[in-house]
Structures are given as C-alpha cells and as structure tokens.
Coordinates of C-alpha atoms in Angstrom, one line a residue:
Chain A
M238 CA -21.7 -12.2 -23.1
T239 CA -19.4 -11.8 -26.0
Y240 CA -19.2 -8.1 -25.2
A241 CA -17.7 -8.3 -21.6
L242 CA -15.7 -11.8 -23.1
V243 CA -13.6 -8.9 -25.8
A244 CA -13.7 -6.3 -23.5
G245 CA -12.4 -8.1 -20.4
V246 CA -9.2 -9.7 -22.9
L247 CA -8.9 -6.2 -24.2
F248 CA -8.4 -4.8 -20.6
G249 CA -6.9 -7.9 -19.5
L250 CA -3.8 -7.0 -22.2
Y251 CA -3.9 -3.7 -20.8
F252 CA -3.9 -4.3 -17.0
S253 CA -1.0 -7.0 -18.3
L254 CA 1.4 -3.8 -19.5
V255 CA 0.5 -2.6 -16.3
G256 CA 1.5 -5.1 -14.2
I257 CA 4.6 -6.4 -15.9
G258 CA 7.2 -3.7 -14.8
L259 CA 6.4 -4.5 -10.8
N260 CA 7.2 -8.0 -11.4
L261 CA 10.2 -6.9 -13.2
V262 CA 11.4 -4.8 -10.6
F263 CA 10.1 -7.6 -7.7
G264 CA 11.4 -10.4 -9.1
V265 CA 15.1 -9.1 -10.3
M266 CA 15.9 -6.9 -6.6
R267 CA 12.7 -8.3 -4.4
I268 CA 11.7 -4.3 -4.4
V269 CA 8.7 -4.2 -3.7
N270 CA 8.2 -1.0 -5.9
L271 CA 4.6 1.3 -4.3
A272 CA 5.8 4.5 -6.6
H273 CA 4.6 2.2 -9.6
G274 CA 1.4 3.3 -9.4
D275 CA 2.4 6.9 -9.6
I276 CA 4.9 6.2 -12.2
L277 CA 2.1 5.5 -14.6
M278 CA 0.3 8.6 -13.2
L279 CA 3.5 10.8 -14.4
G280 CA 3.6 8.6 -17.8
A281 CA -0.2 9.8 -17.8
F282 CA 1.0 13.3 -17.3
I283 CA 3.2 13.3 -20.5
A284 CA 0.3 12.1 -22.3
L285 CA -1.5 14.6 -21.9
G286 CA 1.4 17.2 -22.1
V287 CA 2.6 15.9 -25.7
V288 CA -1.2 16.3 -27.0
G289 CA -1.6 19.8 -24.8
I290 CA 1.6 21.5 -26.1
A291 CA 2.0 20.0 -29.2
G292 CA -1.0 18.7 -30.1
I293 CA -0.6 15.6 -31.9
D294 CA -1.7 12.3 -31.3
P295 CA -0.9 10.6 -28.0
L296 CA 0.6 7.2 -29.4
F297 CA 3.5 9.7 -30.3
A298 CA 3.8 9.7 -26.3
V299 CA 5.1 6.1 -26.1
P300 CA 8.8 6.2 -26.7
L301 CA 9.2 9.5 -25.1
A302 CA 7.9 7.9 -22.0
F303 CA 10.1 5.1 -22.3
V304 CA 12.8 6.8 -22.8
V305 CA 12.4 9.2 -20.1
F306 CA 12.0 6.7 -17.5
V307 CA 14.3 4.5 -18.5
L308 CA 17.1 6.9 -17.4
A309 CA 14.6 8.1 -14.9
G310 CA 15.3 4.4 -13.3
V311 CA 18.8 3.9 -13.9
L312 CA 19.5 7.0 -11.7
L313 CA 17.1 6.3 -8.7
Y314 CA 18.2 2.4 -9.2
W315 CA 22.0 4.4 -8.2
V316 CA 20.8 6.3 -5.4
L317 CA 18.8 4.6 -3.6
V318 CA 18.8 0.8 -4.2
P319 CA 22.7 0.0 -3.2
R320 CA 22.0 2.2 0.4
L321 CA 18.9 0.1 0.6
Q322 CA 20.5 -3.5 0.2
G323 CA 22.6 -3.3 2.4
S324 CA 20.6 -2.6 5.3
A325 CA 19.3 -5.5 7.5
N326 CA 15.5 -5.9 6.2
P327 CA 15.7 -4.7 2.2
E328 CA 11.9 -6.3 1.6
M329 CA 10.3 -4.6 4.4
L330 CA 12.3 -1.1 3.8
S331 CA 11.9 -0.9 0.4
I332 CA 7.9 -0.7 1.1
I333 CA 8.3 2.2 3.2
L334 CA 11.0 3.6 1.5
F335 CA 9.1 3.7 -1.9
F336 CA 6.0 4.7 0.1
G337 CA 7.9 7.9 0.5
L338 CA 9.3 8.1 -3.3
S339 CA 5.0 7.9 -4.1
Q340 CA 4.4 10.8 -1.4
V341 CA 7.2 13.0 -3.2
I342 CA 5.8 12.3 -6.5
E343 CA 2.2 12.7 -5.8
A344 CA 2.9 15.8 -3.8
V345 CA 5.5 17.2 -6.5
T346 CA 2.5 16.7 -9.0
T347 CA 0.4 18.2 -7.5
I348 CA 2.2 21.3 -6.7
F349 CA 2.5 21.5 -10.5
A350 CA -0.6 20.4 -11.4
G351 CA -3.5 20.7 -8.9
T352 CA -5.6 18.1 -8.1
S353 CA -8.3 18.6 -10.8
E354 CA -9.0 15.1 -13.1
R355 CA -7.7 15.6 -16.5
S356 CA -8.7 13.5 -19.9
I357 CA -7.8 13.0 -23.6
Q358 CA -10.6 13.2 -25.6
S359 CA -10.5 9.5 -27.0
R360 CA -10.8 10.6 -31.1
L361 CA -7.6 11.9 -30.4
L362 CA -5.7 8.1 -29.6
G363 CA -5.0 6.6 -33.6
T364 CA -5.3 9.9 -35.6
V365 CA -2.0 8.9 -36.8
F366 CA -3.1 6.2 -38.4
T367 CA -6.0 7.2 -40.0
T368 CA -3.6 10.5 -41.0
I369 CA -1.9 7.3 -43.2
K370 CA -4.5 5.6 -44.6
V371 CA -5.8 9.1 -46.0
K372 CA -2.6 10.0 -47.0
W373 CA -1.9 6.9 -48.8
F374 CA -5.3 5.4 -49.4
G375 CA -7.6 8.2 -49.6
G376 CA -10.5 8.4 -47.9
K377 CA -12.4 10.1 -45.1
A378 CA -10.5 12.0 -43.0
G379 CA -11.4 12.4 -39.0
G380 CA -11.0 10.3 -35.9
A381 CA -11.1 6.4 -35.8
G382 CA -14.8 5.2 -34.9
P383 CA -15.6 1.7 -32.8
I384 CA -13.6 -1.1 -34.2
Q385 CA -15.9 -4.4 -34.7
I386 CA -14.8 -7.7 -33.3
F387 CA -17.4 -10.5 -33.2
G388 CA -19.8 -8.1 -34.8
Q389 CA -20.3 -6.1 -30.9
G390 CA -18.4 -2.1 -31.1
F391 CA -15.5 -1.6 -29.4
P392 CA -13.8 2.5 -28.6
A393 CA -10.7 2.1 -30.7
P394 CA -8.3 2.8 -27.7
W395 CA -9.2 -0.1 -26.1
V396 CA -7.9 -1.8 -29.1
I397 CA -4.9 0.4 -29.5
A398 CA -3.3 -0.3 -25.8
A399 CA -4.5 -3.9 -26.4
I400 CA -2.5 -4.0 -29.4
T401 CA 0.6 -2.2 -27.9
S402 CA 0.5 -4.0 -24.9
L403 CA 1.3 -7.2 -26.9
I404 CA 3.9 -6.0 -28.5
A405 CA 5.0 -4.8 -25.4
I406 CA 4.8 -7.8 -24.0
G407 CA 6.6 -9.4 -27.0
L408 CA 9.7 -7.0 -26.4
V409 CA 9.8 -8.2 -22.5
Y410 CA 9.9 -11.7 -23.9
L411 CA 12.9 -10.9 -26.4
Y412 CA 14.6 -9.2 -24.2
L413 CA 14.3 -11.4 -21.3
Y414 CA 15.1 -14.8 -24.0
H415 CA 16.6 -13.8 -26.6
T416 CA 19.6 -11.5 -25.3
R417 CA 22.8 -10.9 -23.5
L418 CA 21.2 -9.0 -20.1
G419 CA 17.7 -10.8 -20.4
T420 CA 20.1 -14.1 -19.9
L421 CA 21.9 -12.4 -17.2
T422 CA 18.5 -11.3 -15.7
R423 CA 16.9 -14.1 -15.2
A424 CA 20.1 -15.6 -13.5
V425 CA 19.9 -13.0 -10.9
M426 CA 15.9 -13.4 -10.7
S427 CA 16.4 -17.4 -9.9
R428 CA 19.4 -16.6 -7.1
R429 CA 21.2 -13.2 -6.2
D430 CA 24.2 -14.5 -4.4
E431 CA 25.0 -17.1 -6.5
A432 CA 24.7 -14.8 -10.0
L433 CA 27.4 -12.7 -7.5
A434 CA 29.6 -15.5 -7.2
T435 CA 29.7 -15.8 -11.0
G436 CA 30.9 -12.3 -11.9
I437 CA 27.7 -11.3 -13.1
D438 CA 27.7 -7.4 -12.2
V439 CA 24.2 -7.7 -10.4
D440 CA 24.1 -4.2 -9.8
R441 CA 24.2 -3.3 -13.4
V442 CA 21.8 -6.3 -14.4
S443 CA 19.2 -4.5 -11.7
A444 CA 19.7 -1.3 -13.1
A445 CA 18.8 -2.1 -16.4
A446 CA 16.0 -3.9 -15.0
F447 CA 14.5 -1.2 -12.7
G448 CA 14.8 1.4 -15.8
I449 CA 13.1 -1.2 -17.8
G450 CA 10.3 -1.6 -15.6
L451 CA 9.4 2.0 -15.0
G452 CA 9.7 3.0 -18.8
I453 CA 7.1 0.1 -19.3
A454 CA 5.2 1.7 -16.3
A455 CA 5.3 4.6 -18.0
V456 CA 4.0 3.7 -21.5
A457 CA 0.9 2.0 -19.8
G458 CA 0.6 5.5 -17.9
V459 CA 0.2 6.8 -21.1
F460 CA -2.7 5.1 -22.1
A461 CA -4.5 5.6 -18.6
P462 CA -6.8 8.5 -19.3
F463 CA -8.3 6.4 -22.0
M464 CA -8.9 3.2 -20.2
F465 CA -9.8 4.5 -17.0
G466 CA -11.4 8.2 -18.3
S467 CA -9.2 10.6 -16.2
V468 CA -6.2 10.5 -14.2
T469 CA -5.7 12.6 -11.1
P470 CA -2.1 12.8 -9.2
A471 CA -3.8 10.6 -6.5
F472 CA -4.3 7.9 -8.8
G473 CA -1.3 6.6 -8.4
A474 CA -2.0 4.3 -5.0
D475 CA -5.2 2.3 -6.5
A476 CA -3.3 1.2 -9.7
T477 CA -0.3 0.2 -6.8
V478 CA -2.7 -2.0 -5.9
T479 CA -4.4 -3.9 -8.9
S480 CA -0.9 -3.8 -10.4
F481 CA -0.1 -6.5 -7.7
A482 CA -2.9 -8.4 -7.8
I483 CA -2.2 -9.1 -11.3
V484 CA 1.6 -9.4 -10.7
V485 CA 0.3 -12.6 -8.1
L486 CA -2.1 -13.5 -10.1
G487 CA 0.3 -14.6 -13.2
S488 CA 3.8 -16.0 -11.5
L489 CA 7.0 -13.9 -10.5
G490 CA 9.7 -13.7 -12.7
N491 CA 7.7 -14.7 -15.8
P492 CA 6.4 -12.0 -18.3
L493 CA 3.6 -14.5 -19.5
G494 CA 2.3 -15.3 -16.2
T495 CA 1.9 -11.5 -15.8
A496 CA 0.2 -11.6 -19.4
L497 CA -1.9 -14.6 -18.0
G498 CA -2.5 -12.8 -15.1
G499 CA -3.6 -9.3 -16.6
V500 CA -6.2 -11.2 -18.7
V501 CA -7.5 -13.3 -15.6
Y502 CA -7.8 -10.0 -14.2
G503 CA -9.5 -8.6 -17.0
L504 CA -12.0 -11.7 -17.9
C505 CA -13.3 -11.5 -14.2
Y506 CA -13.4 -7.5 -13.3
M507 CA -15.6 -7.5 -16.3
L508 CA -18.1 -10.5 -15.6
V509 CA -18.2 -9.3 -11.9
Q510 CA -18.8 -5.4 -13.6
T511 CA -21.6 -7.0 -16.1
Y512 CA -23.6 -9.2 -13.1
L513 CA -22.8 -8.5 -9.6
S514 CA -21.6 -5.0 -10.2
S515 CA -21.7 -3.5 -6.6
W516 CA -19.2 -6.1 -5.6
A517 CA -16.9 -5.2 -8.0
D518 CA -14.6 -3.0 -6.4
L519 CA -14.1 -6.3 -3.7
L520 CA -12.4 -8.3 -7.0
P521 CA -9.0 -7.2 -6.8
Y522 CA -8.5 -7.3 -3.1
V523 CA -10.3 -10.7 -2.5
L524 CA -8.6 -12.5 -5.9
L525 CA -5.2 -10.8 -4.3
I526 CA -5.9 -12.7 -1.3
V527 CA -7.0 -16.1 -2.4
I528 CA -4.5 -16.1 -4.9
L529 CA -1.4 -15.7 -1.8
L530 CA -2.9 -18.3 -0.1
L531 CA -3.7 -20.9 -2.2
R532 CA -0.9 -20.6 -4.7
P533 CA 1.5 -18.3 -3.4
S534 CA 3.9 -18.8 -6.6
G535 CA 0.7 -17.3 -8.9
L536 CA -1.0 -19.7 -11.9
L537 CA 2.4 -20.8 -13.6
G538 CA 4.2 -21.1 -10.5
R539 CA 5.9 -24.6 -11.5
R540 CA 7.1 -23.3 -14.4
V541 CA 9.3 -20.5 -12.9
R542 CA 11.3 -22.9 -11.2
V543 CA 11.8 -25.1 -13.9
A544 CA 13.3 -22.2 -16.0
Chain B
M18 CA 13.1 -2.3 41.6
H19 CA 12.2 -4.0 38.3
N20 CA 13.0 -2.8 34.8
A21 CA 9.2 -3.3 34.2
S22 CA 8.0 -1.1 37.2
K23 CA 10.8 1.2 36.7
H24 CA 9.1 1.5 33.0
L25 CA 5.8 1.3 34.2
L26 CA 6.5 4.5 36.5
F27 CA 8.7 6.7 34.4
I28 CA 7.3 6.0 30.9
L29 CA 3.6 4.9 31.0
A30 CA 3.0 7.3 34.6
P31 CA 4.7 10.6 33.2
L32 CA 2.4 10.1 29.7
V33 CA -1.3 8.9 30.9
V34 CA -0.6 12.2 34.3
V35 CA -0.1 14.3 31.2
F36 CA -2.7 13.6 28.6
A37 CA -5.1 13.3 31.9
L38 CA -4.5 16.9 32.7
L39 CA -3.5 18.4 29.1
P40 CA -7.2 19.5 28.2
G41 CA -7.6 21.7 31.4
V42 CA -4.9 23.9 30.0
Y43 CA -4.8 23.3 26.0
Q44 CA -7.9 24.0 24.3
N45 CA -8.0 22.3 21.1
H46 CA -9.4 19.0 22.9
L47 CA -9.6 17.3 19.0
L48 CA -5.6 17.9 18.2
L49 CA -4.9 16.2 21.8
F50 CA -7.2 12.9 21.2
N51 CA -5.8 12.5 18.0
F52 CA -2.7 12.3 19.2
V53 CA -3.5 9.9 21.6
I54 CA -5.4 8.2 19.3
F55 CA -2.2 7.8 17.0
L56 CA 0.3 6.8 20.3
I57 CA -2.2 3.9 20.4
L58 CA -2.4 2.9 16.7
A59 CA 1.3 3.2 17.0
Q60 CA 2.5 0.7 19.8
G61 CA -0.2 -1.2 18.1
V62 CA 2.4 -1.3 15.1
N63 CA 4.9 -1.9 17.3
I64 CA 3.7 -5.0 19.3
I65 CA 3.4 -6.9 15.8
Y66 CA 6.0 -5.2 13.6
G67 CA 8.4 -4.7 16.4
F68 CA 8.3 -7.7 18.4
T69 CA 7.0 -10.2 15.0
G70 CA 8.1 -8.8 11.9
Y71 CA 5.2 -8.6 10.4
L72 CA 4.0 -5.1 8.2
P73 CA 0.9 -4.1 8.6
F74 CA 0.7 -2.3 5.9
G75 CA -3.5 -2.9 6.1
Y76 CA -3.8 -2.5 9.9
V77 CA -6.6 0.5 9.4
G78 CA -8.5 -2.3 8.7
F79 CA -8.8 -3.0 13.0
F80 CA -9.4 0.5 13.2
G81 CA -12.5 0.6 10.8
A82 CA -13.7 -2.6 12.0
G83 CA -13.9 -1.1 14.9
A84 CA -15.8 2.0 14.2
Y85 CA -18.1 0.1 12.7
G86 CA -18.5 -1.9 15.1
F87 CA -19.1 0.2 17.2
A88 CA -21.6 2.0 15.1
I89 CA -23.9 -0.8 14.2
M90 CA -24.7 -1.6 18.0
V91 CA -25.3 1.6 18.8
M92 CA -27.3 2.3 16.0
H93 CA -29.7 -1.1 16.0
L94 CA -29.0 -2.5 19.1
Q95 CA -29.1 1.2 21.0
T96 CA -25.9 -0.2 23.3
P97 CA -24.4 2.5 25.4
A98 CA -20.8 3.6 23.8
P99 CA -18.6 1.9 26.1
L100 CA -19.6 -1.4 25.5
A101 CA -20.0 -0.8 22.0
V102 CA -16.2 0.3 21.9
L103 CA -15.8 -3.3 23.7
V104 CA -17.6 -4.6 20.7
G105 CA -15.6 -2.6 18.1
G106 CA -12.4 -4.3 20.0
V107 CA -14.1 -7.8 19.4
V108 CA -15.0 -7.5 16.0
A109 CA -11.1 -6.7 15.2
I110 CA -10.2 -9.6 17.4
L111 CA -13.1 -11.2 14.9
L112 CA -11.3 -10.1 11.6
G113 CA -8.3 -10.8 13.1
L114 CA -9.1 -14.8 13.6
L115 CA -10.3 -14.5 10.1
L116 CA -7.0 -13.1 8.9
T117 CA -4.9 -15.6 10.5
P118 CA -4.2 -17.4 7.3
L119 CA -2.3 -14.3 5.9
L120 CA 0.7 -15.2 8.6
R121 CA 1.6 -17.3 6.7
L122 CA 2.8 -15.1 3.9
S123 CA 5.9 -13.5 4.3
G124 CA 7.6 -10.5 3.9
A125 CA 6.7 -8.3 1.6
Y126 CA 3.6 -11.0 0.6
F127 CA 2.6 -10.3 4.0
A128 CA 2.3 -6.7 4.0
I129 CA 0.5 -6.7 -0.1
A130 CA -2.2 -9.1 1.4
N131 CA -2.8 -7.2 4.5
L132 CA -3.3 -4.1 2.7
A133 CA -5.6 -5.8 0.2
A134 CA -7.8 -7.0 3.1
S135 CA -8.1 -3.8 4.6
L136 CA -9.3 -2.0 1.1
A137 CA -11.3 -5.2 1.4
V138 CA -12.8 -4.7 4.3
L139 CA -13.1 -1.1 3.1
H140 CA -15.3 -1.9 -0.1
F141 CA -17.4 -4.8 1.8
V142 CA -18.9 -1.9 5.1
A143 CA -19.0 0.4 1.9
N144 CA -20.7 -1.3 -0.5
P145 CA -24.7 0.3 -1.0
A146 CA -25.7 -3.4 -1.1
L147 CA -25.5 -3.4 2.8
E148 CA -27.1 -0.1 3.2
G149 CA -29.2 -1.5 5.6
I150 CA -26.9 -2.6 8.4
T151 CA -23.2 -0.4 7.7
K152 CA -25.1 2.9 5.7
G153 CA -22.9 2.1 3.1
P154 CA -21.2 4.3 1.5
Y155 CA -23.3 7.3 3.1
G156 CA -22.0 7.3 6.5
V157 CA -23.3 6.8 10.3
S158 CA -24.2 9.9 12.3
L159 CA -24.7 8.4 16.3
T160 CA -25.7 11.6 17.8
G161 CA -27.1 9.6 20.9
T162 CA -23.7 8.7 21.7
F163 CA -22.1 11.6 21.3
N164 CA -20.0 13.1 24.6
P165 CA -16.2 13.8 23.3
T166 CA -14.8 14.1 27.1
H167 CA -15.7 10.8 28.0
A168 CA -14.1 9.5 24.8
Y169 CA -11.5 11.7 25.2
Y170 CA -10.7 9.6 28.3
A171 CA -11.7 6.2 27.3
A172 CA -8.9 7.1 24.3
V173 CA -6.5 7.3 27.6
V174 CA -7.1 4.1 29.6
V175 CA -6.5 2.5 26.3
M176 CA -3.3 4.0 25.7
A177 CA -2.1 3.0 29.2
L178 CA -3.3 -0.4 28.4
T179 CA -1.3 -0.5 24.9
V180 CA 1.5 0.8 26.6
G181 CA 1.1 -1.5 29.1
A182 CA 1.8 -4.6 26.8
V183 CA 4.3 -3.1 25.0
V184 CA 6.2 -2.9 28.6
Y185 CA 5.4 -6.3 29.2
L186 CA 6.1 -7.0 25.6
K187 CA 9.9 -5.9 26.7
N188 CA 10.8 -7.0 30.4
S189 CA 8.8 -10.6 29.8
P190 CA 9.9 -14.0 28.5
F191 CA 6.9 -14.2 26.1
G192 CA 8.3 -10.6 24.4
L193 CA 12.1 -12.3 24.1
A194 CA 10.1 -15.6 22.5
L195 CA 8.7 -13.2 20.0
Q196 CA 12.0 -11.3 19.4
A197 CA 13.5 -14.9 19.3
V198 CA 10.9 -16.2 16.5
R199 CA 11.5 -13.0 14.6
E200 CA 15.5 -12.6 14.4
D201 CA 15.2 -17.0 13.6
A202 CA 11.6 -18.4 13.1
V203 CA 13.8 -22.2 12.7
S204 CA 16.0 -21.9 15.8
A205 CA 12.4 -20.6 17.7
S206 CA 11.4 -23.6 17.4
M207 CA 14.3 -25.9 17.8
A208 CA 14.2 -24.3 21.1
G209 CA 11.0 -25.0 22.3
V210 CA 9.0 -21.7 21.0
N211 CA 5.6 -22.4 20.1
I212 CA 6.1 -20.4 17.0
I213 CA 2.0 -20.3 16.0
K214 CA 0.6 -19.5 19.1
M215 CA 3.0 -16.6 19.5
R216 CA 2.3 -15.2 16.6
V217 CA -1.4 -15.3 16.6
I218 CA -1.3 -14.0 20.8
A219 CA 0.7 -10.9 19.4
W220 CA -1.6 -10.5 16.2
L221 CA -4.6 -10.5 17.7
A222 CA -3.2 -7.8 20.3
S223 CA -2.5 -5.2 18.1
A224 CA -6.0 -5.9 16.3
L225 CA -7.7 -5.3 19.7
V226 CA -6.0 -2.2 20.5
A227 CA -6.7 -0.8 17.1
G228 CA -10.4 -2.5 17.3
L229 CA -10.4 -0.2 20.3
A230 CA -9.0 2.9 19.4
G231 CA -11.5 2.5 16.0
G232 CA -14.8 2.4 18.8
I233 CA -13.1 5.2 20.9
Y234 CA -12.7 7.3 17.5
A235 CA -16.1 6.9 16.2
W236 CA -17.7 7.3 19.8
Y237 CA -15.5 11.0 19.6
V238 CA -16.4 12.0 15.9
S239 CA -20.0 10.9 16.1
V240 CA -20.4 11.5 12.4
F241 CA -18.5 9.3 9.9
Y242 CA -18.1 7.9 6.3
P243 CA -16.1 4.2 5.2
D244 CA -13.9 6.4 3.5
N245 CA -12.7 8.2 6.9
V246 CA -12.4 5.5 9.4
F247 CA -10.6 3.1 6.7
S248 CA -7.9 5.5 5.4
G249 CA -5.0 4.3 4.4
E250 CA -3.3 7.5 6.4
F251 CA -3.9 6.0 9.9
S252 CA -1.7 2.8 8.8
I253 CA 0.4 4.7 7.2
F254 CA 1.1 7.3 10.2
A255 CA 1.1 4.2 12.6
I256 CA 4.1 2.8 10.5
V257 CA 5.9 5.6 9.8
F258 CA 5.8 7.6 13.7
A259 CA 6.4 3.8 15.1
L260 CA 9.4 3.0 12.5
F261 CA 10.8 6.7 13.2
G262 CA 11.3 6.6 17.0
G263 CA 12.4 3.0 16.7
V264 CA 10.4 -0.1 16.9
A265 CA 11.1 -2.4 19.9
T266 CA 11.2 -0.3 22.7
I267 CA 9.1 1.8 24.6
T268 CA 10.1 4.7 24.1
G269 CA 10.1 4.9 20.8
P270 CA 6.8 4.8 19.2
I271 CA 5.8 7.6 21.9
V272 CA 8.9 9.8 20.6
G273 CA 7.9 9.5 17.1
V274 CA 4.0 10.1 17.3
L275 CA 4.9 13.5 19.6
I276 CA 7.7 14.8 16.8
L277 CA 6.3 13.8 13.3
Y278 CA 2.9 14.0 14.2
G279 CA 3.5 17.5 15.9
I280 CA 5.1 19.1 12.4
Y281 CA 2.2 17.4 10.9
N282 CA -0.2 19.5 12.8
L283 CA 2.2 22.8 12.2
I284 CA 2.9 22.4 8.7
G285 CA 0.4 20.0 7.4
F286 CA -3.1 21.8 7.3
T287 CA -2.4 25.1 5.6
T288 CA -0.2 23.2 2.9
P289 CA -1.1 19.9 2.5
Q290 CA 1.2 19.6 -0.4
Y291 CA 4.7 20.9 0.6
F292 CA 4.0 18.5 3.6
Q293 CA 3.4 15.5 1.7
L294 CA 6.2 16.4 -0.2
I295 CA 8.4 17.0 3.4
Y296 CA 6.9 13.9 4.9
G297 CA 7.9 11.8 1.7
L298 CA 11.7 13.4 1.7
L299 CA 11.7 12.6 5.4
I300 CA 10.6 8.9 5.2
M301 CA 12.8 8.3 2.5
G302 CA 15.8 10.1 4.2
L303 CA 14.6 7.6 6.8
V304 CA 15.0 5.0 5.8
L305 CA 18.5 5.3 3.9
F306 CA 20.0 7.0 6.6
L307 CA 18.5 5.9 10.4
P308 CA 17.0 3.0 9.6
A309 CA 16.4 1.3 13.4
G310 CA 14.7 4.4 14.2
L311 CA 15.5 7.8 16.1
V312 CA 16.7 5.7 19.5
S313 CA 19.1 4.3 17.5
L314 CA 21.1 7.5 17.6
A315 CA 21.2 6.3 21.2
T316 CA 22.2 2.7 21.4
R317 CA 25.1 3.2 18.8
R318 CA 26.2 5.0 21.2
G319 CA 25.9 2.4 24.0
W320 CA 23.3 4.0 26.0
H321 CA 20.7 1.6 26.8
V322 CA 16.8 2.8 25.4
P323 CA 14.4 1.1 26.7

C-alpha cells in the first residue's frame, strides 16, 4: 500500500511534466497538439543519442532537448499556426493538422532509427551525482542503487524524474506568474481577442508558449525510456491520449492544476494496477470521459476563471 | 427531375453498378472490399462531421463494436451471418446511445472524448478477464460463416444505403436543419429546430453504418484480433478521406476515397514508412491550403458540386 502510494506520487509528478506542455499549448492557442506524444518520443531519442554518442549521463540531455525544441517550436509555430488560425474552424482542423505532423515525425524517425524498441540502462541516469559525490566526499563509485522512501526501495530514475518534474513545474509557475511574458501569456489565455485589442503581440506570446510547451514535452521525453521501460517511434500516440487525460483532469491553463491532475492520475494508476491489474489499461480513458462529462473545467476549474 | 432523384441516378447508381460488376473483371477482391468499406466509413464520417460538425476521432469504436457484435452472435448463438450483421449495427447504435452524453461537449473536447471512448471499448473487449465472451486479446475465428462473395455484396448494399442517406441529407429539410445547427446552434433553435433530437439522430445514423460495416468486415475476414478492428487507422483514414474530398457533399468523400486509398495501395504496401511520410505531409498541406477539400476547387469557380 505505501509502495503503491509513493510510486503513484512519483509517477504522478512525472505525468504532470508530460501533460504540462500540452496544457500550455491548448490553453494559449486553443490548438490540440496531437503530435505532443511524438515530441516526447523525440526527446527520448535525444537521450538515447546523448548516451550512445557521448556516453555521458542522460541528464545532460535535459537542457539540450529543451533548447532544441524551444527553437523548433517557435519555428514550427510561424510555419503552421497563423495560417491555421485564419481558417474557418481552427480548433477542429488543428487536430487533423497535428495528426499529420505526428505521422511525419513518426515516419521520419522510423526511416532513420528503425522500429525496434530502445532502452537505456537505468543505472546510467544520475551517474553525474554519484561522480560528484565521489570527487567531493570520497566513497564508492558506481551507479545509484534504489532510493529509500518510507522504508521501501524505489528505482533511482523514478525519484530523479519526479524531482526534475517538480523543478520544471516550479519554473513554469515562475514564468507564468512572475515574468512579464507570462502575464501576457495568461492574458492571451483568458481572452484572445481582448488581448489583441489591448495591443499585446499575440503571435509573439503564442510562439513563445508553443516553444516552451514543446521544450517541456521533450524534457519529459528524456525520462520516458526509464519510466516506461523502452521507447519506439510508435510510442507517441498513447502518450498523447494519456497527456490529455492528465491535462483535462487538472484544468486547462493552470500549471498547478496539471500537477494535481498528474498526481491524481498517478495514484489511480498505481492503485488500479496493484488491485485490479487487468483493468488498468482502461483507466486513463474512462477517467478522461468521466471528468469531461462531470467537470469539464477540471478539478481546479473555478480557480482558473477567477485568475 | 428532382435534385434528389438526379443525385441517385447519376452518383449512387453508377457507383453501385461499378462496384457490383468489378469483381467479375478485377481479381483483387480484398482490395475492392476495402474500397467499399472505406466508402461506407467516409460517408459515415460525412454524416456526423459534415452535417453536424462533431469530429468523431474514435469512429472506429462503432466499427469494432459491430465486428464484435457479429462475432459474439456467431460464436455463441450460431446466428446466420446476415442477421448477425444487423445485430452488429444494433450493437453500434447501443454504443452510440451510451455515448450520447458526449454530444454535450464541443469542439476538441468531443473529439478527444470520442477517441478515449473508442480506446476504452478496445481495452474492454481485449480484456483477458472477458475471455469467455469476447476471447479477449486472443482474437476470434469464425470459419463457419466464411463467405467473402456474400459479404462483398452485403457491403455494396450497405454502401448504397449510406450514400442514399447522404443524398437524403443533402436534399431534405432535415439535412438543412442539421447544417443550420452546425453553423449556429442558438439561431437554429430560435428558428424552431430541435437541436438535441437532430444531433442524436445523425450521431446514431453514423454509428449504425459503421456498425454494419464492422459486422460485414468481420464476416469477410472471419479471423481478427481486437487491435485489427479497433485500429485507429480506420477512424483516421475515414476522416482524412472525407475531408480530402470535401465534407457536407455527396461526391466529396467518394472522390477522397477513390484518390487517396488508390494512392495508398499503389505505394503503401511496399514502403510503409515513406507512405506514412507522404501521407502526413499530404494531410498537413490539405489543412493549410485546402481546408474545404478538393470540391472547394470547383465551388470557388462558382460550379455547383452535389
């Protein structure tokens, strides 16, 4: 029981990281980024590349993936979105457009990387910490063992991913509530046309949000090989639906909501898997539908409207 | 002559005649069968997306439900195949009724919820705990009813009914009312249109045709797994075909299926990933440059396209 709860929180924090980029993109632009899962997949491949080519701790892939995908996101925004926003029904067409994009990403990755499952030895993650520890404090070199929480051992990558997620969510919070660009972003989120009327450069703000959203997704992807065991180019589609469940569970346009949604989702997932394992696959979908029908604004819905 | 009878005579009749005669001259019957199935599904998407604006991203849920309705009738009750196909349609309608609350959602929320619903049905059917009823993830084998020729003609009949339904929608006050609801639900309800009834009828009609198509598909292939009949490709292909041609028209989805599925069969089988690449680029180009489909090329010039 304790194990399921703690593992649920660890996974939940990671799931929030997975969902938060999608939340940002949908909240700001009303665009359904169906390629979200594929960005995650690409982030995982960056981690694979860092380990395979440079042979260093995959944690170094985090800043790399973030920077690469912020740039890619801003570029992609200018190519795709203004044209899309001009069409009759951007919300619907965005679904189809980004489905096309996800097909392209998946195909290109398959052409270059093949369809085989890839994984990284989990002891490679976090080696940078043990190396520092050995250098400064002495002691034994080698990979990090299981980390003890409440007397139960958990794989180190889970804990590292959860901590990184916490830091990332904190940074998103700082960005949205304590920077000028973040304030503008929230303005665009609540009323796009009014923001436009007050002279906010909506396109610039949206491009930034799109880039950050993709960057965070790629960062989440770096940990995907550790959290899910392995990745394939086709991994993206499932990840997208799961992210949606988390985002809707929390609420749109509220990073704290997504964090809560992720934790709730992680706890449910772990509990169902412990007690009713054959029904665990159904959970994200049923949860998503129930939440959409009963409380479309998400668990923290009212707060968004006030803010 | 009435518009409706013109449409029946010049669009539906040639289509049915061509697909009824083709098996005699063209040997790849499976390919022809798939064409007919996708014509049904693309028109089914047309009914719900084209006329009401709800994007059914999990449309395959009805298809798979129909296939499993068929399989369960045949496996457990030894029903004759045509009756089991009808049961497949009924199962899809029941699933549609179960999902009517989703119509309360709008835009992207509906599409995502519908996708989630289809995946939920997939995992429900494929659950090893239900092996006694659905055979779980191990797939079903229905060799007793295997008869591809009859199944093919049944598919042509369902296709004729589906296209007939779209002709009706295109030429009736009912179809006009639906399009009014799609454009502006509030104004339509002010004008006396019963929005909820309209939407539910269109939703169930499109569920019915997908269920019948699924039942016939199960009859034709006779051996399948949950992942086959609930494959997201069915939803995506049907939606893309319908959009490529142009929704809310009779000819659009037909043209879309013939062209795109034709291309798919020319290059798709030998190099799937290059096909996926071309397909993805095609979809993106379509949305960015031709959001109203191929028929908009003609309507922009002022030609009337049925």
